[in-house]
XYZ file of C-alpha atoms in Angstrom:
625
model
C 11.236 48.320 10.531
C 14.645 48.089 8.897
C 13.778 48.218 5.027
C 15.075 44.914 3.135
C 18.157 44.683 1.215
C 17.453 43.688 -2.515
C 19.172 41.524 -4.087
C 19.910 39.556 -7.476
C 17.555 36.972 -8.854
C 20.146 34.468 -8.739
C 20.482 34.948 -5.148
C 16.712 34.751 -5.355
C 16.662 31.539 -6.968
C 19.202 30.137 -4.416
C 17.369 31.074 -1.474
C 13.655 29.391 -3.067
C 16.362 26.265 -3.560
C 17.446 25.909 0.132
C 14.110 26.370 1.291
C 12.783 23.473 -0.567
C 15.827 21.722 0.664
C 15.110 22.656 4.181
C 11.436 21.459 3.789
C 12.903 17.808 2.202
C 14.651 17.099 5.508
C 18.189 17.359 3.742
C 21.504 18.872 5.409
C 22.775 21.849 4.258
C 25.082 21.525 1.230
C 22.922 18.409 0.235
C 21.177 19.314 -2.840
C 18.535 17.203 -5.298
C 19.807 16.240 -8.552
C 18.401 18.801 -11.184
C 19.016 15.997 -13.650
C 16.729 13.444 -11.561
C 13.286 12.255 -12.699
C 11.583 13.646 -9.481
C 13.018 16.039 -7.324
C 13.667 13.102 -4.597
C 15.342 10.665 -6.518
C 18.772 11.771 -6.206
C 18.590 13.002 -2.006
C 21.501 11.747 -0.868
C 21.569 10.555 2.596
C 25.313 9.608 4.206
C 24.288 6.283 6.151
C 20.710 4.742 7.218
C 18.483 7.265 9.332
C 16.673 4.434 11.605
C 18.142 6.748 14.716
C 20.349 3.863 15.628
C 23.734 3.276 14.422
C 26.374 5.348 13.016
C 28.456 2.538 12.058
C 25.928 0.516 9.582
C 27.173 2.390 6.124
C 24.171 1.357 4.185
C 22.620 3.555 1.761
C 19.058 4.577 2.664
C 16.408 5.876 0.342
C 13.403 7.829 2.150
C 10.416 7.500 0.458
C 7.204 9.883 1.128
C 9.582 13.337 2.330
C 6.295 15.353 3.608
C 7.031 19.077 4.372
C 7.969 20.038 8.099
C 5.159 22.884 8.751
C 6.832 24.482 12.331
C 5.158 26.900 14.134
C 6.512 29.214 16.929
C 5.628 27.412 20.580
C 4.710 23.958 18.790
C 6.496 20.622 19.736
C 6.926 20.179 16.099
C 5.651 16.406 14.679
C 8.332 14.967 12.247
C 5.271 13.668 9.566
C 8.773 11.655 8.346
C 9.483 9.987 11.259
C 7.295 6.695 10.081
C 8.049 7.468 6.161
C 9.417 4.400 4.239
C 13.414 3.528 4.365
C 14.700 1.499 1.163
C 17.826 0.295 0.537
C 18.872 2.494 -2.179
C 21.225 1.093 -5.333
C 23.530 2.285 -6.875
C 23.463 4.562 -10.085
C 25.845 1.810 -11.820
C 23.162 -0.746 -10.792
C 20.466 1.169 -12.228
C 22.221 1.639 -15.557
C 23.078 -1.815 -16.225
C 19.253 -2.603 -15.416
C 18.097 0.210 -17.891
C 20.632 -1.571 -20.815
C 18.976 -4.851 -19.723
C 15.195 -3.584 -20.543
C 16.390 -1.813 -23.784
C 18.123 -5.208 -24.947
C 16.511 -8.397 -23.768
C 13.877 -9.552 -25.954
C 10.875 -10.990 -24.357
C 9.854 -14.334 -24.651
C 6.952 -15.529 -22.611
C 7.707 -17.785 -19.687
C 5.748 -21.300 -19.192
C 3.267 -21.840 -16.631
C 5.356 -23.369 -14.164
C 7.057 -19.740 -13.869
C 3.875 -17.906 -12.223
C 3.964 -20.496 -9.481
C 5.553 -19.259 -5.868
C 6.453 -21.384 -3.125
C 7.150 -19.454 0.336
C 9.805 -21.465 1.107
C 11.193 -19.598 -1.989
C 10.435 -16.140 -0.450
C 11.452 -16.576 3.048
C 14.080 -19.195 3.930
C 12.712 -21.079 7.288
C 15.343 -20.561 10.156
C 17.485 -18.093 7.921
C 18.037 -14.509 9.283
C 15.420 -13.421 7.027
C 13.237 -12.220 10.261
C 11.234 -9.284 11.354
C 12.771 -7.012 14.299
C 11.477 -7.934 18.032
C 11.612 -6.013 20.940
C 14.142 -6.745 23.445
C 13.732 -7.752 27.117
C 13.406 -4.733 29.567
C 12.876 -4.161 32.923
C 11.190 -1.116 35.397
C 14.692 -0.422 36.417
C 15.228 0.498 32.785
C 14.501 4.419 31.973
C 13.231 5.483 28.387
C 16.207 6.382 26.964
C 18.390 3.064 27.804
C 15.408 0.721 26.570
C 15.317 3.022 23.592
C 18.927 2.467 23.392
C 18.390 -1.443 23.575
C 16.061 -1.110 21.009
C 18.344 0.217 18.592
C 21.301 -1.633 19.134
C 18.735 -4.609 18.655
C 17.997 -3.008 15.458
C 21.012 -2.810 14.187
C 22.593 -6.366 15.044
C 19.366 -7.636 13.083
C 20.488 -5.488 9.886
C 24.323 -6.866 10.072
C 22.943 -10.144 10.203
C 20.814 -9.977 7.483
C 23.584 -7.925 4.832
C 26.480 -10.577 6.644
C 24.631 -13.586 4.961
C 23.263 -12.247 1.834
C 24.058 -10.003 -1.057
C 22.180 -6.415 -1.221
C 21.453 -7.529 -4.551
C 19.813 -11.159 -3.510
C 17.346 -9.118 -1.223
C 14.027 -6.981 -1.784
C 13.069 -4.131 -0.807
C 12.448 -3.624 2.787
C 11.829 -1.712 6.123
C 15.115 -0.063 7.189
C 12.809 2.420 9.895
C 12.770 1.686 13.389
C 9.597 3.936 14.220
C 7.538 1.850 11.565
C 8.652 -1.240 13.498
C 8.176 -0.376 16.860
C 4.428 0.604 15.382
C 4.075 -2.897 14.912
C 5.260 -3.869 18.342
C 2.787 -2.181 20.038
C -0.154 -3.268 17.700
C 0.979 -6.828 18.531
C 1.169 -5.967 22.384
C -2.271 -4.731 22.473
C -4.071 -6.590 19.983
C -6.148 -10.399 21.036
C -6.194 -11.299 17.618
C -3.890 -10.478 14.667
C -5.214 -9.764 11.249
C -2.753 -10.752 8.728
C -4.094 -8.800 5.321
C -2.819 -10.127 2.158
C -2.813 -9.363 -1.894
C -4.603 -12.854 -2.913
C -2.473 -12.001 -6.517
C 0.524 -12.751 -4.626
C -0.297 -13.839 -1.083
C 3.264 -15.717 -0.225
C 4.735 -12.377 -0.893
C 2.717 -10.896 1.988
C 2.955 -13.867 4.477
C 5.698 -14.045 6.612
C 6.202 -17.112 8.347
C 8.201 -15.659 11.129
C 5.288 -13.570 12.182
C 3.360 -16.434 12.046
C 5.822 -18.576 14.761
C 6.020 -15.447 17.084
C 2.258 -14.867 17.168
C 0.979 -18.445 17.636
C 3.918 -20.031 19.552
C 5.957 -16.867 21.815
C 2.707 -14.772 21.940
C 0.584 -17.618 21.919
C -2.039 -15.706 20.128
C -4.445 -16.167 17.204
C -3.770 -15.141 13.559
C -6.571 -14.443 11.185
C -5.014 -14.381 7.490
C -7.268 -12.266 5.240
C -6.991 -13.197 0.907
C -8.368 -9.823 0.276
C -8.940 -8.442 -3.316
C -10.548 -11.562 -4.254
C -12.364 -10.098 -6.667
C -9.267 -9.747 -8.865
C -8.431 -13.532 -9.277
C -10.392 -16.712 -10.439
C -12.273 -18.517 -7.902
C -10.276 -21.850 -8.206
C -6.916 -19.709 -7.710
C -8.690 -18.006 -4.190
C -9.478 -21.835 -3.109
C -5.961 -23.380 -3.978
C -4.386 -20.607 -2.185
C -6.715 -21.269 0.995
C -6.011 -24.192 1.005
C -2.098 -24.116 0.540
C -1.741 -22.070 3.508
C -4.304 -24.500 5.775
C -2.283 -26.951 4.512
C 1.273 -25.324 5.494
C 0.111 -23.244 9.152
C -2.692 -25.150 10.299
C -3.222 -23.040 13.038
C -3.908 -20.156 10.939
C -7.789 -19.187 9.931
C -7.715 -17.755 6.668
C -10.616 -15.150 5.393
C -11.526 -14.244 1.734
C -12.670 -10.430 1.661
C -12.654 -7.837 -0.897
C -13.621 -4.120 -0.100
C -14.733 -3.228 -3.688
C -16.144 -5.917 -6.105
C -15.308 -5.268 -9.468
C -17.829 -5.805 -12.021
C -16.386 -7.700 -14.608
C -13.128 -9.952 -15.249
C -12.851 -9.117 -18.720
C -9.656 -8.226 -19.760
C -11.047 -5.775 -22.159
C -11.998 -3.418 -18.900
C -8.110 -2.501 -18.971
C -9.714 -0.125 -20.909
C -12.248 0.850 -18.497
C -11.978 2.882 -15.325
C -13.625 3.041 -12.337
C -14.605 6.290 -10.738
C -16.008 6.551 -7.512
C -18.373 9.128 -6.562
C -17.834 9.596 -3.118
C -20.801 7.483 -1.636
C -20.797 6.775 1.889
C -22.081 3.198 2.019
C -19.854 0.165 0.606
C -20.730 -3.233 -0.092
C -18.171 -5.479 1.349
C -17.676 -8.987 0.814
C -16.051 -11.158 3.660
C -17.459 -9.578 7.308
C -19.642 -12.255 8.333
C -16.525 -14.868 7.347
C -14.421 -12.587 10.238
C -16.955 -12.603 12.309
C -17.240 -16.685 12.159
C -13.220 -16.914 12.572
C -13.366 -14.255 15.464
C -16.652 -16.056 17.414
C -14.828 -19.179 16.661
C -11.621 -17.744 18.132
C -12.964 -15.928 21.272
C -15.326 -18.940 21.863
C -18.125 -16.817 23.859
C -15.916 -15.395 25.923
C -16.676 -11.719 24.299
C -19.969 -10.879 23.439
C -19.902 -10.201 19.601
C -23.564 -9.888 19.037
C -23.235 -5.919 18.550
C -21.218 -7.162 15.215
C -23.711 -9.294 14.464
C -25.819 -6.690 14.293
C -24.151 -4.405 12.559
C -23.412 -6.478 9.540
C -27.244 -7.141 9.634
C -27.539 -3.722 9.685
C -25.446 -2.498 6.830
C -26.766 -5.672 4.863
C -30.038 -4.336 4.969
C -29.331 -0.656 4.157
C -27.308 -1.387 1.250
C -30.142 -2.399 -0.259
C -32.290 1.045 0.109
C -32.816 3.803 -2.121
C -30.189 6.136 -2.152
C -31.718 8.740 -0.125
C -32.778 6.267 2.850
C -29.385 5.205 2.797
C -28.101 8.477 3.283
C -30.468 9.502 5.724
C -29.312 6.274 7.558
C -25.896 6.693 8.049
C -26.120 10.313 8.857
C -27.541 9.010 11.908
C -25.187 6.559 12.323
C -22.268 8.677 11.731
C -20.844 9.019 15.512
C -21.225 5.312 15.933
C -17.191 4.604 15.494
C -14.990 6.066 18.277
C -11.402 7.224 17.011
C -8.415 6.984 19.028
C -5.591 8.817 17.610
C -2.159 6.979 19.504
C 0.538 9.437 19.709
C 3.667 9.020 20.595
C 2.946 8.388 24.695
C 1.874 4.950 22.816
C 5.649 3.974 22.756
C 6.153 4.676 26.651
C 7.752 1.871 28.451
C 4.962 -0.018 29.433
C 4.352 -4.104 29.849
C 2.420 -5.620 27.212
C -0.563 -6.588 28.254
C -1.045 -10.276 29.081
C -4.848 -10.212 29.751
C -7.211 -10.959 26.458
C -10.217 -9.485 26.111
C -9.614 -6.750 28.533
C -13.042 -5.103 29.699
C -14.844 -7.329 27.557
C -13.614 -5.632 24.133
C -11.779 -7.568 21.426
C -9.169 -5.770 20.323
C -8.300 -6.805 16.311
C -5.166 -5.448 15.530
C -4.513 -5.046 11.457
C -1.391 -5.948 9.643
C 0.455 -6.167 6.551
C 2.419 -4.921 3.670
C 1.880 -1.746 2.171
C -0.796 -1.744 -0.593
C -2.581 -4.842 0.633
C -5.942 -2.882 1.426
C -5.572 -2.887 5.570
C -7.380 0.563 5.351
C -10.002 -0.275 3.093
C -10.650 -3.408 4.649
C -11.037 -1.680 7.966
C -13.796 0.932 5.926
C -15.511 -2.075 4.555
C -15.575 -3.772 7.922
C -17.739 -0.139 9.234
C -19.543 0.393 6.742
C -18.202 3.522 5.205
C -15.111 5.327 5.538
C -12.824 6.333 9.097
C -9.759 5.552 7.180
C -7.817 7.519 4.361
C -6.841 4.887 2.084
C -4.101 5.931 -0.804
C -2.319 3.526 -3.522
C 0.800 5.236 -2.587
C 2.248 2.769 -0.077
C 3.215 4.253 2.998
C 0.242 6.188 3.306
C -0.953 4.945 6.780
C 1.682 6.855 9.159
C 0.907 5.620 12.720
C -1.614 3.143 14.325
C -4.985 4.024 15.234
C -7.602 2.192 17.116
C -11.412 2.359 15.927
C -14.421 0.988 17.689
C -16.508 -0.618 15.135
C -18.868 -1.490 18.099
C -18.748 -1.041 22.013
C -17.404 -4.780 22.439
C -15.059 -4.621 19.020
C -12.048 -2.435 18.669
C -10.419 -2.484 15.342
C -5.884 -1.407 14.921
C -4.717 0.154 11.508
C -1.019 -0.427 11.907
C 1.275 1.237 8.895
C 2.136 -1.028 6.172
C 5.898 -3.083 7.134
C 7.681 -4.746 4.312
C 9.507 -7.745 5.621
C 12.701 -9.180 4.273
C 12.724 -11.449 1.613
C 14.035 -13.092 -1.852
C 11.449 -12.224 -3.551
C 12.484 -10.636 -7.118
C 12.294 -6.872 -6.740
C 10.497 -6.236 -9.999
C 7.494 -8.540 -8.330
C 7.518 -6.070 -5.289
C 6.934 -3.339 -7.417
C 4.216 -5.036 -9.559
C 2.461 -5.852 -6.111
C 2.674 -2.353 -5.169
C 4.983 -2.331 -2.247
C 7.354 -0.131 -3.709
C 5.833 3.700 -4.519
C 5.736 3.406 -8.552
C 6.401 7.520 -7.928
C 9.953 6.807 -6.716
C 10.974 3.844 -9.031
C 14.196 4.994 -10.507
C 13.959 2.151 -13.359
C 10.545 0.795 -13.894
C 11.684 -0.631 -17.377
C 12.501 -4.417 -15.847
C 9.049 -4.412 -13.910
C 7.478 -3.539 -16.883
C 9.460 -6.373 -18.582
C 8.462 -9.158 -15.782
C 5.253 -8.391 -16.424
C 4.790 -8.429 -20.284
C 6.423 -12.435 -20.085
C 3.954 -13.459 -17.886
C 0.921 -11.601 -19.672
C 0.559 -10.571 -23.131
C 0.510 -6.969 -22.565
C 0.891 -5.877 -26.504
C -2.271 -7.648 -26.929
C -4.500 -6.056 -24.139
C -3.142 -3.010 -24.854
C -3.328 -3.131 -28.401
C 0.443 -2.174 -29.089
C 1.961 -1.262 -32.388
C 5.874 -1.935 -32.289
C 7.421 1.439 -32.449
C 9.965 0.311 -35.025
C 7.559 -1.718 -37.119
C 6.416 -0.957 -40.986
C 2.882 -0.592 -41.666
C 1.132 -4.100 -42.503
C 4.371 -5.942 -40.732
C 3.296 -6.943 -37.239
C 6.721 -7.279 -34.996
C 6.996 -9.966 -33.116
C 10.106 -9.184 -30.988
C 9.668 -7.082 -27.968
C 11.592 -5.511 -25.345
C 10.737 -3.972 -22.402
C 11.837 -0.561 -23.633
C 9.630 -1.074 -26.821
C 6.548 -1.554 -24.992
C 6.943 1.659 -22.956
C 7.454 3.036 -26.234
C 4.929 1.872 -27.700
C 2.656 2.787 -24.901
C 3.842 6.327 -25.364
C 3.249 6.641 -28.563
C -0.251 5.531 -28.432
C -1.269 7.738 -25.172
C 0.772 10.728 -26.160
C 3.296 10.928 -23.876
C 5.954 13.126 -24.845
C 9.321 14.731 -23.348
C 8.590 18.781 -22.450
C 11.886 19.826 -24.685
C 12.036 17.721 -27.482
C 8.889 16.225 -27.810
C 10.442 12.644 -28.016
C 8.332 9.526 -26.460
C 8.103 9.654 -22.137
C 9.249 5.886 -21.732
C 9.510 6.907 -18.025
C 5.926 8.317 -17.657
C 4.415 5.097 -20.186
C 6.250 2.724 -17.962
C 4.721 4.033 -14.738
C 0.929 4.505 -16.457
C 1.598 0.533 -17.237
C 2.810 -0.638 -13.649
C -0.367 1.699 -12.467
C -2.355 -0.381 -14.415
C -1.164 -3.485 -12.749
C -1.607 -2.390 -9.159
C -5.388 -1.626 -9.865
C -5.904 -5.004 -11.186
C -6.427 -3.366 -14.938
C -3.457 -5.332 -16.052
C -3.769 -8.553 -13.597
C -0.827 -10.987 -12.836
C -1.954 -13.691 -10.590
C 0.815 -16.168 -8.797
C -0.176 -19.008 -8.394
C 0.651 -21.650 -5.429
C 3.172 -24.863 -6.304
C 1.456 -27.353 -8.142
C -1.412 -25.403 -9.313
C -0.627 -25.686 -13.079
C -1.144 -29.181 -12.801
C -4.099 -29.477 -10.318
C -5.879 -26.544 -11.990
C -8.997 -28.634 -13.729
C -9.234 -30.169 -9.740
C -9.152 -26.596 -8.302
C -11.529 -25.645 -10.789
C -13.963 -28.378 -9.974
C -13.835 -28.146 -6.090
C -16.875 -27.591 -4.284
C -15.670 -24.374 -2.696
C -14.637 -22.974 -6.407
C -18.578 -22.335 -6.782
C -19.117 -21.400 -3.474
C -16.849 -18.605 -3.844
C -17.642 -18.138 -7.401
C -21.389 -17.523 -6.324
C -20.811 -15.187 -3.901
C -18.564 -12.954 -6.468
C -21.013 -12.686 -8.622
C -23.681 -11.871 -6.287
C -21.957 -8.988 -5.272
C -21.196 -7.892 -8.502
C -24.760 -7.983 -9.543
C -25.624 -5.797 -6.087
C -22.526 -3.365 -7.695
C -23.630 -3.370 -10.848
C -27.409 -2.187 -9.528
C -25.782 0.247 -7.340
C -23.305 1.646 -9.953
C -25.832 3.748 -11.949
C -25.316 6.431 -8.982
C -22.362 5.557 -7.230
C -19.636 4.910 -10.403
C -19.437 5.987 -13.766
C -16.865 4.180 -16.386
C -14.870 6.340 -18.910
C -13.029 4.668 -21.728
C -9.844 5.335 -22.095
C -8.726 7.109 -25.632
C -6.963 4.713 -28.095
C -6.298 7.116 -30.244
C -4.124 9.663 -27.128
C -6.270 12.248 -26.671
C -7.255 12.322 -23.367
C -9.010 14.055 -21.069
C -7.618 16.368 -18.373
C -8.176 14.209 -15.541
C -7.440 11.395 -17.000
C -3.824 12.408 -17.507
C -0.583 10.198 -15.373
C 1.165 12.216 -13.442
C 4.869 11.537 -12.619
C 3.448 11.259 -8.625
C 0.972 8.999 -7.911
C -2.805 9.964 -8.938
C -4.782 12.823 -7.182
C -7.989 11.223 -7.417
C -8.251 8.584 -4.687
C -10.419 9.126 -1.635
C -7.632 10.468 0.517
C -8.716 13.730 -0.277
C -11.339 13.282 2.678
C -11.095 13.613 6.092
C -12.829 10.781 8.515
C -15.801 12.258 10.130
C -15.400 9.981 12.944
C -12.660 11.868 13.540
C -14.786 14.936 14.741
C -17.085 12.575 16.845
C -19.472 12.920 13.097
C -19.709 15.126 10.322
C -21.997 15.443 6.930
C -21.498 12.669 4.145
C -20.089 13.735 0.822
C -23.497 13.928 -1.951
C -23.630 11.261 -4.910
C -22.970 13.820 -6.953
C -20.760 16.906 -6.052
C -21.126 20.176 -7.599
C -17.986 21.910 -8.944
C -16.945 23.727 -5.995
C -16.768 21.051 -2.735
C -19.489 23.039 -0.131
C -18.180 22.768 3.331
C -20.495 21.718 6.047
C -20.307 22.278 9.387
C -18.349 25.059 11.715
C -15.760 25.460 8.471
C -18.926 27.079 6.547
C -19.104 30.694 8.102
C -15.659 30.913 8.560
C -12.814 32.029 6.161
C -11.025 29.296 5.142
C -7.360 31.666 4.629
C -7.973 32.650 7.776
C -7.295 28.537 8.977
C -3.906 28.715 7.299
C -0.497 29.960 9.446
C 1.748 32.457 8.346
C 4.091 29.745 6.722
C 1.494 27.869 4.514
C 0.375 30.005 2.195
């Protein structure tokens, strides 16, 4: 074997460089910004990458790069093909919105302001539309109705920048794959499940979905308020019944995946940590279960469902250990499909419901909107990796939740809209990771809540004894700072960038909770309050909260954070988005079962299974060390 050549550690450096740069997906002589916040700030793509046009010359951020691990004889899966595509601004744009946040002073806005019409958000009969497939034919190969499909694609992106501004838009879905994901869910599903943020609902709901499922597809839509437990009862009723009210042939679903325990807005301070339990108490399946018997009308027997909820009901309320022991057993009872990419053959939509007797329930929505958690509260425990960082879901999957009921996680698609931008990051659409200029969202937020207050801010620029009364965005971050320690590696000066993420964090948990409300409500709200729903709803919250409460001694623990900034090491922000969800584990449906993860783990995770005589080194290629 020749021996190597050695060389400088410049040329060292250089070579680690284009590596990474390989890895990242970028052409050669395309290199990261150095100065950027994070490493993929500043890529630097020439024109959109939906695999359709050369000639649209918008700029395209790609959000979620994931390394390209190829091995020698593999087909090599892009993991970027279904990654988000933004719109990306411009670095003029971003400065003029960083002056904005360091100068406005913040007044708070009335009442009238939190209210959201969806007339507002999506303009009825505008171009503000999702993508459909095009008309094809058997006489059509692969490659021209993939060929259709993106010069479809791309006519319904010059229509939309033609009538409006970049700046009057929001954030939204510039990747074909991630569309033509949703195609096929809609092809295959008998009943759409339409999964909104009940926070911001209108945000979620697109009325042209609505039009093309009930009228051209002539299907039903099921629209799920999820994450009730994050707003006041008469706010989950008024927004049920504004969209009854608006799409009457809608059936709309309260659920929530995790109760919290309390609605104090002193628990900003707490936080919740999960200790890997397998069983979850869900609050909403029998209410899908009465829209879907009502929907299929006996024509599928759901009693298997019916079951199971009794089932689960009744487990979650054994000891720990019987609980366990329980779902052990039960632990090959959902049947994975993972749909590759034969999924997006040519092949006619299926026109039959109810095919073989299963209901298929296909699952759909923005990012961040719960779809996967919902689908792990709908089983029981968890199939699905669920992640705050939107995007996570890459490609559908189906799930049998019982022989007759088939369940479809579709990835999260943000639709067009007029929304404001710095609401679509508050609602956790946009990856608060990859925000070049959180200081504006930060700002939206502190006029519609006092934020100084809950988080018990000191004005940065204040004298002791001399409370300040004038805020700007920029002085809340820094305050923020300040009080949790955040400083700049060089110079030790306040991280605005890292306090302004921790706070925008804060607000897509529901630890710092802003709450739209539907038109009218301001004035209707002692009606709303008084309606005989708003303590129907309000009853069943707080049963579950007293079930999570009794479970909580071994499932969570709460952990205050420091007011003074010490902190502890896991409690620490990171620039990327937090390491401590559950997407660390893998679905043991997935292997056809698997062991359940204890109540509480010992320092070093013990493997189960196959993995447990093996060396685990010895599982890794050449390249991934």
């Amino acid at each position: 074997m020749p021996r190597k050549r050695p060389f400088s550690a410049k040329q060292k450096k250089k070579q680690l460089q284009d590596k990474r740069e390989r890895k990242r997906g970028l052409p050669d002589g395309v290199r990261s910004s150095s100065n950027s916040r994070s490493g993929s700030h500043e890529r630097r793509e020439d024109h959109t990458d939906t695999s359709d046009s050369e000639s649209l010359s918008l700029q395209v951020r790609k959000l979620n790069q994931q390394p390209a691990v190829r091995r020698l004889g593999d087909r090599s899966y892009d993991p970027n093909r279904y990654r988000l595509h933004i719109e990306r601004e411009s670095r003029e744009e971003l400065e003029r919105r960083k002056k904005v946040a360091q100068e406005k002073i913040l007044e708070p806005v009335p009442e009238s302001e939190k209210e959201l019409d969806i007339q507002d958000v999506y303009r009825s009969g505008s171009v503000l539309d999702f993508p459909k497939r095009p008309s094809w034919s058997y006489q059509m190969s692969k490659e021209q109705l993939l060929v259709r499909e993106e010069k479809c694609f791309r006519d319904y992106l010059e229509g939309i920048y033609s009538t409006y501004q970049p700046s009057q838009l929001s954030y939204f879905e510039h990747n074909l794959e991630t569309w033509r994901q949703l195609w096929r869910v809609l092809e295959m599903s008998d009943i759409i499940l339409l999964i909104t943020d009940v926070r911001h609902p209108v945000i979620n709901f697109s009325p042209a979905l609505y039009d093309f499922v009930t009228k051209e597809m002539r299907k039903n839509l099921i629209l799920v308020l999820n994450k009730i437990d994050l707003a006041p009862p008469a706010l989950v009723v008024a927004w049920k019944h504004y969209f009854q009210t608006h799409f009457p042939q809608v059936h709309v679903v309260c659920f929530t995946s995790y109760p919290q325990q309390s609605q104090d807005p002193s628990t900003v301070f707490k936080k919740r940590r999960k200790r890997r339990k397998g069983r979850s108490t869900a609050m909403g399946p029998e209410q899908l279960l009465h829209a879907c018997e009502t929907i299929t009308a006996g024509k599928v027997d759901l009693s298997s469902w019916k079951e199971k909820i009794e089932r689960d009901a009744a487990s979650a309320h054994l000891p720990a250990e019987d609980s366990d022991e329980e779902e052990d057993n039960e632990g090959t009872a959902v049947l994975v499909e993972h749909q590759t990419d034969v999924a997006m053959d040519v092949g006619v939509p299926s026109q039959e419901l109810y095919k073989d007797g299963v209901l298929t329930v296909g699952c759909v929505g923005f990012p961040n909107v719960g779809k996967s958690s919902l689908m792990n509260g709908l089983v029981g425990h968890k199939v699905v990796s669920v992640s705050r960082t939107p995007g996570h879901t890459k490609y559908f999957q189906t799930y049998f939740l019982t022989p007759t009921v088939r369940l479809c996680d579709c990835p999260g698609l943000i639709f067009p809209s007029l929304v404001h931008r710095e609401l679509q990051i508050l609602s956790g659409i946009y990856p608060i990771a990859q925000i070049q200029e959180p200081y504006n969202a930060v700002g939206y937020l502190a006029s519609r809540i006092p934020i100084q207050a809950l988080l018990k801010l000191r004005h940065p620029n204040t004298e002791e004894g001399k409370p300040e009364t004038r805020w700007c965005a920029w002085d809340i971050c820094e305050a923020w700072a300040e009080k949790r320690g955040y400083k700049t590696a060089k110079v030790a000066r306040n991280d605005v960038y890292r306090a302004a993420n921790s706070i925008l964090r804060l607000a897509v948990d529901g630890r710092l909770c802003l709450c739209m409300r539907p038109p009218g409500y301001s004035t209707q709200k002692a009606m709303w309050e008084h309606h005989p729903e708003t303590a129907e709803i309000a009853a069943l919250q707080e049963a579950h909260r007293k079930h999570s409460r009794r479970s909580s001694e071994e499932e969570e623990e709460e952990e205050e954070i420091s007011s003074s900034g010490e902190e502890e090491d896991e409690e620490k922000d990171r620039d990327a988005d937090e390491e401590e969800e559950e997407e660390e584990e893998e679905p043991a449906a997935s292997s056809g079962g698997g062991s359940s993860t204890p109540a509480q783990a010992p320092p070093r995770r013990v493997l189960k299974g196959k993995f447990s005589s093996q060396n685990l080194f010895a599982l890794l290629g050449e390249d991934e060390c």
